[in-house]
Amino acid sequence: MIKYNKVTKELANKFKHICGEKNVIYDNKEELFNYAYDEAGKLFAHMPEIVVKPQNTEQVSKIMKLANENIIPVTPRAAGSGVAGAAIPLKGGIVLSVEKMNKILEINTIDRVAVVEPAVVTNELCERVLEEGLLYAGYPMSVEMSFIGGNVATNAGGDKVIKYGNTRKHVLGLEVVLANGSILNLGGRIRKQTWGYDLLDLMIGSEGTLGIFTKIILNLLPAPSKSATLLVPFDNVEKTTQAVSNIIIAIRKLPLKVEFMDKLSVELSAKYLNTTIPFQDKAKAYLIIEVDGNSQQELEDTYQKAGEACLKNGALDVFIGDDRKSAENIWRVRMVFAEALRLVDPYVSLSGDVVVPPSKVTELMEKTIKIANKYKIQVAIAAHIADGNLHPELFKPDYVSLEKWPDLAEKIYAEITEEAIKLGGVGSGEHGVGFLKKDIFLNTKSEIELNIMREIKKIFDPNNILNPGKII
C-alpha cells in the first residue's frame, strides 16, 4: 500500500510558479469543493488539497514530475460531466483540471482531422467542423457540456454509436503526459498501421489512470446532407425492441440514431418541457429514430420505409420531423432526460449504463424492473437501443436515508449488471468504471485479465499517483 504525502505550502507555491497564482486553488474550501465531485453527485464528494489549472503540455509535465517525486495523488479532470465518479479525488491531493486547455488548434480538410486541446467542448467542435462540411461523429448525449478529453478518457458513447461507433473509433492520435512527467506521442494523422502494440487504443478509456491527454487528433467524416427524425409510440415495450432490427433491414443501411424511452421517462421529460407528447395516455414506450440521405428523395424513401417497418411491428403511429425545428422539438424530449429526472428527485442515481446484445434488450429490461420492484424502487429507462445500451435510472425511495442511498443504489446496479453479464453483456457501455462501478468490475473480471491490467498500470504509473482508486 503506497502512502501518499500531503500538499505542503512550499509545494503549492511551486505549482503557482508553474501555472500562475490565479490558476491554483489552495486553502479555499469553498472553491476547492467545486472540484470535489462530478455529475455522480455531491453525495460522493471528496475534497482535494489543491486544484491546478495548467495551460499547456509543458506545465502539465512539470506538475506531474513534482507530484511523482513527492508521491502526491493526482486526479485529472475535464468538464466533470461523468457519472461514474472518475473525476472525484478519492485520495485528496491534486485535482489537475485541464479547463484552460480549450483551443481548437487545427481543422485540416485535406487530412480530414481536427487537432484539439482536451477542454474543447464537444458541441463547439461539432459546430466548427460542420462549417467545413465535415462531421465529428464522436457524439455523447452530454454534447453541450462534455469536453473532448473526458470523452476520450471514458471512451464515451452516445446516440450515434449505431452508425459511427463510440469515441475510440474517432481518435487518431494523442499527446499524453505520463505519471513521471514524460511526454508520449501516439498515433497521428493516419488511419491504418500495423506498427507494434497499439498503445493509443490502450489509453482511450483509461479514465486518467495511465496518463493525461494534452492534445488529441480526431477523425472527421463528410457531413450528411439531409436528415429526418421519427417519433414512434408503441403500446408494448417488446414491440419497440423488435422494431429496431426490422427498421435496419427495411432501410438497408444503419440509421444515424435509434433511442428508446419508457413511459415514465417520456412523461417526466414532457412535464419538464411543459408540453405533451402524442399518445402519452396509451404508449408504453417510444422510439426516436434519425435517418439521413444524400438527396431529398433518398431521405423521404428512407424515412417512409422506416415508418412502415414500425407500423408493421405494432407502432401506434409515426410522427416525422423533416425540418430542423420539428426534429429539434422531438429530440428535446430525449436531451432533457437527466434534467427531468433530477427535477423530480435531486438524488436520482444516473449511473446506469449496462450493455447486452440487441436480442437480449427486452429480457434485460424485464429483469431490471423485477429487481427494482424487489427493492420498491421506481426506475426510468432510456436506451441507445440499437446497440443494446440501457440506462436504468433509480429514484431514491422515501424509506432510505441520504447516507444509505448510494450503497443501496450501487447494490441494485450490481444486480442489474450481473444479469447483463449473464446475457452476454457488460456493466458499462460509455460512462466508464470510475469508482462507483469498481467493485462490480473487479467481481466480474477474471483474475488473469485483472493481473494483466495491474501490471500495465504499474508500468505506466509505478507510484500509483494517477487517479488512484479508479478502475483497479
Coordinates of C-alpha atoms in Angstrom, one line a residue:
M1 CA 0.0 0.0 0.0
I2 CA 1.5 3.3 -1.1
K3 CA 1.5 6.1 1.5
Y4 CA 0.7 9.4 -0.1
N5 CA 2.1 12.7 1.1
K6 CA 0.2 15.9 1.6
V7 CA 0.5 19.1 -0.4
T8 CA 2.6 21.5 1.6
K9 CA 2.6 25.2 1.3
E10 CA 6.0 25.0 -0.3
L11 CA 4.7 22.7 -3.0
A12 CA 1.6 24.8 -3.5
N13 CA 4.0 27.8 -4.2
K14 CA 5.8 25.7 -6.8
F15 CA 2.6 24.9 -8.5
K16 CA 1.7 28.6 -8.5
H17 CA 5.1 29.3 -10.1
I18 CA 4.4 26.8 -12.9
C19 CA 0.7 27.7 -13.6
G20 CA 0.4 31.3 -12.3
E21 CA -1.2 32.2 -9.0
K22 CA -4.7 32.7 -10.5
N23 CA -4.6 29.2 -11.8
V24 CA -4.1 27.5 -8.5
I25 CA -6.7 27.0 -5.7
Y26 CA -5.3 26.3 -2.3
D27 CA -6.6 27.0 1.3
N28 CA -10.1 28.0 0.0
K29 CA -12.5 25.3 0.9
E30 CA -15.5 26.8 -0.9
E31 CA -13.7 26.9 -4.2
L32 CA -12.0 23.5 -3.7
F33 CA -15.4 21.9 -3.1
N34 CA -16.4 22.7 -6.7
Y35 CA -13.8 20.1 -7.7
A36 CA -14.7 17.5 -5.1
Y37 CA -17.5 15.8 -7.1
D38 CA -18.7 15.2 -10.7
E39 CA -22.2 14.5 -12.1
A40 CA -22.4 11.4 -10.0
G41 CA -23.5 13.9 -7.3
K42 CA -22.3 15.7 -4.2
L43 CA -23.1 12.6 -2.1
F44 CA -19.8 11.1 -3.4
A45 CA -17.7 14.2 -2.9
H46 CA -14.0 14.0 -1.6
M47 CA -12.1 17.2 -1.1
P48 CA -8.9 17.9 -3.0
E49 CA -6.0 19.6 -1.2
I50 CA -5.2 21.8 -4.3
V51 CA -6.5 22.4 -7.8
V52 CA -4.1 23.3 -10.5
K53 CA -5.1 24.6 -14.0
P54 CA -2.2 24.2 -16.5
Q55 CA -2.5 26.0 -19.8
N56 CA -0.1 23.8 -21.9
T57 CA 1.7 20.5 -22.1
E58 CA 4.9 21.8 -20.6
Q59 CA 3.1 22.9 -17.4
V60 CA 1.3 19.5 -17.1
S61 CA 4.6 17.8 -17.4
K62 CA 6.2 19.9 -14.7
I63 CA 3.2 19.3 -12.4
M64 CA 3.3 15.6 -12.9
K65 CA 7.1 15.4 -12.3
L66 CA 6.7 17.3 -9.0
A67 CA 3.7 15.1 -8.0
N68 CA 5.6 11.9 -8.8
E69 CA 8.8 13.0 -6.9
N70 CA 6.7 13.8 -3.8
I71 CA 4.2 10.9 -4.1
I72 CA 1.2 13.2 -4.3
P73 CA -2.0 11.7 -5.9
V74 CA -3.3 13.5 -9.0
T75 CA -6.9 13.3 -10.3
P76 CA -7.2 14.5 -13.9
R77 CA -10.4 16.4 -14.5
A78 CA -12.1 17.6 -17.7
A79 CA -15.7 19.0 -17.5
G80 CA -16.7 16.9 -14.5
S81 CA -19.7 15.7 -16.5
G82 CA -19.0 12.0 -15.9
V83 CA -21.4 9.9 -13.7
A84 CA -19.1 7.1 -12.6
G85 CA -17.0 9.2 -10.2
A86 CA -13.8 9.1 -12.3
A87 CA -13.1 12.7 -11.6
I88 CA -13.5 12.6 -7.9
P89 CA -10.3 12.9 -5.9
L90 CA -10.7 9.9 -3.6
K91 CA -7.2 10.3 -2.1
G92 CA -7.3 14.1 -1.8
G93 CA -4.1 15.5 -3.3
I94 CA -4.1 17.4 -6.6
V95 CA -7.0 17.9 -9.0
L96 CA -5.4 18.7 -12.3
S97 CA -8.1 20.5 -14.3
V98 CA -7.5 20.9 -18.0
E99 CA -10.2 23.5 -18.3
K100 CA -7.8 26.2 -19.5
M101 CA -6.6 24.0 -22.4
N102 CA -9.6 24.7 -24.6
K103 CA -8.3 25.5 -28.1
I104 CA -9.2 24.0 -31.4
L105 CA -5.6 24.1 -32.8
E106 CA -6.3 23.0 -36.3
I107 CA -9.0 21.8 -38.7
N108 CA -7.4 20.2 -41.7
T109 CA -9.8 19.4 -44.6
I110 CA -7.2 17.5 -46.6
D111 CA -6.2 15.1 -43.8
R112 CA -9.8 15.3 -42.5
V113 CA -8.7 15.8 -38.9
A114 CA -9.2 18.2 -36.1
V115 CA -6.4 18.8 -33.6
V116 CA -7.7 19.9 -30.2
E117 CA -6.8 20.5 -26.6
P118 CA -8.6 18.4 -24.1
A119 CA -11.1 21.1 -22.8
V120 CA -12.7 21.8 -26.1
V121 CA -16.5 21.4 -25.6
T122 CA -17.8 18.7 -27.8
N123 CA -20.6 20.7 -29.4
E124 CA -18.2 23.6 -30.1
L125 CA -16.1 21.2 -32.2
C126 CA -19.1 19.7 -33.9
E127 CA -20.4 23.1 -35.0
R128 CA -17.0 24.3 -36.1
V129 CA -16.2 21.3 -38.4
L130 CA -19.7 21.5 -39.8
E131 CA -18.8 24.9 -41.3
E132 CA -16.3 23.0 -43.4
G133 CA -18.8 20.4 -44.5
L134 CA -17.4 17.8 -42.1
L135 CA -18.7 15.8 -39.2
Y136 CA -17.2 14.9 -35.9
A137 CA -19.1 11.7 -35.1
G138 CA -17.9 11.1 -31.5
Y139 CA -21.1 12.5 -30.0
P140 CA -22.2 11.7 -26.4
M141 CA -25.5 12.8 -25.1
S142 CA -23.7 15.4 -22.9
V143 CA -22.5 17.1 -26.1
E144 CA -23.1 20.7 -24.8
M145 CA -21.1 20.3 -21.6
S146 CA -18.6 17.5 -22.0
F147 CA -15.0 18.1 -23.0
I148 CA -13.3 16.1 -25.7
G149 CA -10.6 15.0 -23.3
G150 CA -13.1 13.5 -20.9
N151 CA -14.9 11.7 -23.8
V152 CA -11.6 10.1 -24.8
A153 CA -10.7 9.2 -21.2
T154 CA -14.0 7.3 -20.8
N155 CA -14.4 6.2 -24.4
A156 CA -17.8 8.0 -24.3
G157 CA -20.6 6.7 -26.5
G158 CA -24.0 8.4 -27.3
D159 CA -26.8 8.2 -29.7
K160 CA -24.8 7.9 -32.9
V161 CA -22.9 4.8 -31.9
I162 CA -25.1 2.6 -34.0
K163 CA -23.8 4.2 -37.2
Y164 CA -20.4 5.7 -36.2
G165 CA -19.2 3.8 -33.2
N166 CA -18.0 5.3 -29.9
T167 CA -15.2 7.8 -29.2
R168 CA -12.5 5.2 -29.8
K169 CA -13.4 5.0 -33.4
H170 CA -12.6 8.7 -34.0
V171 CA -9.3 9.1 -32.2
L172 CA -6.3 9.0 -34.5
G173 CA -3.6 10.4 -32.2
L174 CA -2.8 11.5 -28.6
E175 CA -0.2 13.6 -26.8
V176 CA 0.0 12.1 -23.3
V177 CA 1.8 13.2 -20.2
L178 CA 2.8 10.2 -18.1
A179 CA 2.9 10.0 -14.3
N180 CA 6.6 10.9 -14.2
G181 CA 6.2 13.9 -16.5
S182 CA 7.4 12.2 -19.7
I183 CA 5.6 13.2 -22.8
L184 CA 4.4 10.4 -25.1
N185 CA 3.0 10.9 -28.7
L186 CA 0.8 8.1 -30.1
G187 CA -0.8 7.7 -33.5
G188 CA -1.0 10.6 -35.8
R189 CA -3.0 11.7 -38.9
I190 CA -3.0 8.2 -40.4
R191 CA -5.9 5.7 -40.5
K192 CA -4.1 2.4 -40.7
Q193 CA -1.0 0.9 -39.3
T194 CA 0.5 -2.5 -38.2
W195 CA 3.3 -1.0 -36.3
G196 CA 3.7 -2.7 -32.9
Y197 CA 1.4 -2.8 -29.9
D198 CA -1.4 -0.3 -30.0
L199 CA -0.8 2.0 -27.0
L200 CA -3.1 4.6 -28.4
D201 CA -6.1 2.1 -28.1
L202 CA -4.9 1.3 -24.5
M203 CA -5.0 5.0 -23.5
I204 CA -8.5 5.5 -24.8
G205 CA -11.0 4.7 -22.0
S206 CA -8.2 4.6 -19.3
E207 CA -10.0 7.3 -17.2
G208 CA -6.9 9.2 -16.3
T209 CA -5.2 6.2 -14.7
L210 CA -2.4 5.9 -17.2
G211 CA -1.8 9.4 -18.4
I212 CA -3.1 12.9 -19.1
F213 CA -4.2 13.9 -22.6
T214 CA -2.9 17.3 -23.7
K215 CA -3.5 17.1 -27.4
I216 CA -6.0 15.0 -29.4
I217 CA -6.1 14.3 -33.1
L218 CA -9.6 13.4 -34.3
N219 CA -11.0 11.8 -37.4
L220 CA -13.5 13.8 -39.4
L221 CA -16.1 12.5 -41.9
P222 CA -18.2 14.1 -44.6
A223 CA -21.3 15.6 -43.1
P224 CA -24.6 14.0 -44.1
S225 CA -26.6 16.4 -46.3
K226 CA -30.1 15.8 -45.1
S227 CA -31.7 14.1 -42.1
A228 CA -35.1 13.5 -40.6
T229 CA -36.4 12.4 -37.2
L230 CA -39.2 10.0 -36.4
L231 CA -41.1 9.8 -33.1
V232 CA -42.8 6.4 -32.8
P233 CA -45.1 5.4 -29.9
F234 CA -45.7 1.7 -29.0
D235 CA -48.2 0.2 -26.6
N236 CA -45.8 -2.6 -25.8
V237 CA -42.1 -2.5 -24.8
E238 CA -41.2 -5.7 -26.6
K239 CA -42.6 -4.3 -29.9
T240 CA -40.2 -1.4 -29.7
T241 CA -37.2 -3.6 -29.3
Q242 CA -38.3 -5.9 -32.1
A243 CA -38.9 -3.0 -34.4
V244 CA -35.2 -1.9 -34.4
S245 CA -33.9 -4.7 -36.4
N246 CA -36.8 -4.5 -38.8
I247 CA -36.1 -0.8 -39.4
I248 CA -32.5 -1.6 -40.3
I249 CA -33.5 -4.3 -42.7
A250 CA -36.2 -2.2 -44.3
I251 CA -34.0 0.9 -45.0
R252 CA -30.9 -1.3 -45.9
K253 CA -28.5 0.8 -44.0
L254 CA -27.7 1.9 -40.5
P255 CA -29.8 4.8 -39.1
L256 CA -28.0 7.7 -37.5
K257 CA -29.7 7.2 -34.2
V258 CA -32.3 4.9 -32.5
E259 CA -33.2 5.9 -29.0
F260 CA -35.7 4.3 -26.6
M261 CA -37.6 5.9 -23.8
D262 CA -40.1 4.2 -21.5
K263 CA -43.4 5.7 -20.4
L264 CA -42.1 7.3 -17.2
S265 CA -39.1 8.9 -19.0
V266 CA -41.3 10.5 -21.6
E267 CA -43.9 11.7 -19.0
L268 CA -41.2 13.3 -16.9
S269 CA -39.5 14.9 -19.9
A270 CA -42.8 16.3 -21.2
K271 CA -43.5 17.7 -17.8
Y272 CA -40.1 19.3 -17.7
L273 CA -40.7 20.9 -21.1
N274 CA -44.2 21.9 -20.1
T275 CA -45.7 20.1 -23.1
T276 CA -47.4 16.8 -24.1
I277 CA -46.2 14.0 -26.3
P278 CA -48.5 12.2 -28.7
F279 CA -50.2 9.1 -27.2
Q280 CA -48.9 9.8 -23.7
D281 CA -52.0 8.1 -22.4
K282 CA -51.7 4.9 -24.4
A283 CA -48.0 4.5 -25.2
K284 CA -45.8 2.2 -23.0
A285 CA -42.6 3.2 -24.8
Y286 CA -41.2 5.3 -27.6
L287 CA -38.5 5.1 -30.3
I288 CA -36.8 8.3 -31.6
I289 CA -35.2 7.5 -34.9
E290 CA -32.9 9.7 -37.1
V291 CA -32.1 8.7 -40.7
D292 CA -30.2 10.5 -43.4
G293 CA -29.9 10.7 -47.1
N294 CA -27.8 12.4 -49.8
S295 CA -30.9 13.8 -51.5
Q296 CA -34.5 14.8 -50.6
Q297 CA -35.8 11.8 -52.5
E298 CA -33.4 9.4 -50.8
L299 CA -34.3 10.8 -47.4
E300 CA -38.0 10.5 -48.0
D301 CA -37.7 7.0 -49.2
T302 CA -35.7 6.1 -46.1
Y303 CA -38.0 7.6 -43.5
Q304 CA -41.1 6.2 -45.2
K305 CA -39.6 2.7 -45.2
A306 CA -38.5 3.1 -41.5
G307 CA -42.0 4.3 -40.6
E308 CA -43.7 1.4 -42.5
A309 CA -41.4 -1.1 -40.6
C310 CA -42.5 0.4 -37.3
L311 CA -46.2 0.3 -38.2
K312 CA -45.9 -3.3 -39.3
N313 CA -44.3 -4.0 -35.9
G314 CA -47.3 -2.6 -34.0
A315 CA -46.5 1.2 -33.7
L316 CA -49.5 3.3 -32.7
D317 CA -48.4 6.0 -35.2
V318 CA -45.3 7.6 -36.8
F319 CA -44.6 11.3 -36.4
I320 CA -42.0 12.7 -38.8
G321 CA -39.8 15.8 -38.2
D322 CA -38.2 16.5 -41.6
D323 CA -37.1 20.0 -41.0
R324 CA -34.6 21.3 -38.4
K325 CA -37.2 22.9 -36.0
S326 CA -39.5 19.9 -35.9
A327 CA -36.6 17.5 -35.5
E328 CA -35.2 19.5 -32.6
N329 CA -38.6 19.6 -30.9
I330 CA -38.6 15.8 -31.0
W331 CA -35.0 15.4 -29.8
R332 CA -35.6 17.8 -26.9
V333 CA -37.6 15.1 -25.2
R334 CA -34.6 12.8 -25.1
M335 CA -32.0 15.5 -24.4
V336 CA -33.6 16.8 -21.2
F337 CA -34.0 13.2 -19.8
A338 CA -31.4 13.7 -17.0
E339 CA -32.6 17.2 -16.0
A340 CA -36.2 16.0 -16.0
L341 CA -35.4 13.1 -13.6
R342 CA -33.4 15.4 -11.3
L343 CA -36.4 17.9 -11.1
V344 CA -38.5 15.1 -9.6
D345 CA -35.7 13.7 -7.4
P346 CA -32.3 15.6 -7.0
Y347 CA -30.8 12.4 -5.7
V348 CA -31.8 10.2 -8.6
S349 CA -28.9 7.8 -9.4
L350 CA -27.9 8.4 -13.0
S351 CA -25.0 5.9 -13.4
G352 CA -27.0 3.0 -15.0
D353 CA -25.1 2.0 -18.2
V354 CA -25.4 -1.7 -19.0
V355 CA -24.9 -3.2 -22.4
V356 CA -26.3 -6.5 -23.8
P357 CA -26.6 -7.9 -27.3
P358 CA -29.6 -6.3 -29.0
S359 CA -31.5 -9.6 -29.0
K360 CA -31.4 -9.5 -25.1
V361 CA -32.6 -6.0 -24.6
T362 CA -36.2 -6.9 -23.7
E363 CA -35.1 -9.6 -21.3
L364 CA -32.8 -7.2 -19.5
M365 CA -35.5 -4.6 -19.2
E366 CA -37.8 -7.1 -17.7
K367 CA -35.1 -8.3 -15.2
T368 CA -34.3 -4.6 -14.4
I369 CA -37.9 -3.8 -13.5
K370 CA -38.1 -7.0 -11.5
I371 CA -35.0 -6.1 -9.4
A372 CA -36.3 -2.5 -8.9
N373 CA -39.7 -3.8 -7.7
K374 CA -37.9 -6.1 -5.3
Y375 CA -36.4 -3.1 -3.6
K376 CA -39.6 -1.0 -4.1
I377 CA -37.6 1.4 -6.2
Q378 CA -39.0 3.4 -9.1
V379 CA -36.9 3.1 -12.3
A380 CA -36.9 5.1 -15.5
I381 CA -35.2 3.5 -18.5
A382 CA -33.8 5.2 -21.6
A383 CA -31.5 3.4 -24.0
H384 CA -29.3 3.6 -27.1
I385 CA -31.4 0.7 -28.1
A386 CA -29.9 -0.2 -31.4
D387 CA -26.5 -1.1 -29.8
G388 CA -28.1 -2.6 -26.6
N389 CA -27.0 0.1 -24.2
L390 CA -29.5 0.7 -21.4
H391 CA -29.6 3.5 -18.9
P392 CA -31.8 2.4 -15.9
E393 CA -32.0 5.3 -13.6
L394 CA -33.1 4.8 -9.9
F395 CA -35.2 7.2 -7.8
K396 CA -34.4 7.4 -4.1
P397 CA -37.3 5.9 -2.1
D398 CA -38.5 7.7 1.0
Y399 CA -37.6 4.7 3.2
V400 CA -33.9 5.1 2.5
S401 CA -31.8 7.9 4.1
L402 CA -29.4 10.0 2.0
E403 CA -26.5 8.4 3.8
K404 CA -27.6 4.9 2.9
W405 CA -28.9 5.6 -0.6
P406 CA -25.5 5.4 -2.5
D407 CA -24.8 2.0 -1.1
L408 CA -28.3 0.7 -2.0
A409 CA -28.2 2.2 -5.5
E410 CA -24.8 0.5 -6.0
K411 CA -26.2 -2.8 -4.8
I412 CA -29.1 -2.6 -7.2
Y413 CA -26.8 -1.7 -10.1
A414 CA -24.6 -4.6 -9.2
E415 CA -27.6 -7.0 -9.5
I416 CA -28.6 -5.4 -12.8
T417 CA -25.0 -5.7 -14.1
E418 CA -24.9 -9.4 -13.1
E419 CA -28.0 -10.0 -15.1
A420 CA -26.5 -8.1 -18.1
I421 CA -23.3 -10.2 -17.9
K422 CA -25.4 -13.5 -17.8
L423 CA -27.0 -12.3 -21.1
G424 CA -23.6 -11.7 -22.7
G425 CA -23.1 -8.0 -21.8
V426 CA -21.0 -5.8 -19.6
G427 CA -21.6 -3.2 -16.9
S428 CA -20.7 0.0 -18.8
G429 CA -21.0 1.0 -22.4
E430 CA -20.0 4.6 -22.2
H431 CA -19.8 6.0 -18.7
G432 CA -16.7 4.1 -17.6
V433 CA -15.9 2.3 -14.4
G434 CA -14.6 5.2 -12.2
F435 CA -15.0 4.1 -8.6
L436 CA -18.8 3.7 -8.4
K437 CA -18.6 0.6 -10.5
K438 CA -15.2 -0.6 -9.5
D439 CA -16.3 -3.4 -7.1
I440 CA -18.8 -4.7 -9.8
F441 CA -16.0 -4.5 -12.4
L442 CA -13.5 -6.4 -10.2
N443 CA -16.0 -9.1 -9.3
T444 CA -16.9 -9.8 -12.9
K445 CA -13.4 -9.9 -14.5
S446 CA -11.1 -13.0 -14.4
E447 CA -8.0 -12.8 -12.2
I448 CA -5.8 -13.4 -15.3
E449 CA -7.3 -10.3 -17.0
L450 CA -7.1 -8.2 -13.8
N451 CA -3.5 -9.1 -13.2
I452 CA -2.5 -8.1 -16.8
M453 CA -4.3 -4.7 -16.2
R454 CA -2.5 -4.3 -12.8
E455 CA 0.9 -4.9 -14.5
I456 CA 0.1 -2.3 -17.2
K457 CA -0.8 0.2 -14.5
K458 CA 2.5 -0.4 -12.7
I459 CA 4.5 0.1 -15.9
F460 CA 2.8 3.5 -16.6
D461 CA 2.4 4.6 -13.0
P462 CA 4.7 2.7 -10.6
N463 CA 3.9 5.0 -7.7
N464 CA 0.1 4.8 -8.3
I465 CA -0.4 8.6 -8.2
L466 CA -2.6 8.9 -11.3
N467 CA -6.3 8.8 -10.3
P468 CA -5.8 6.2 -7.6
G469 CA -8.9 4.2 -6.5
K470 CA -10.4 4.1 -10.0
I471 CA -10.9 1.0 -12.2
I472 CA -8.4 -1.3 -10.5

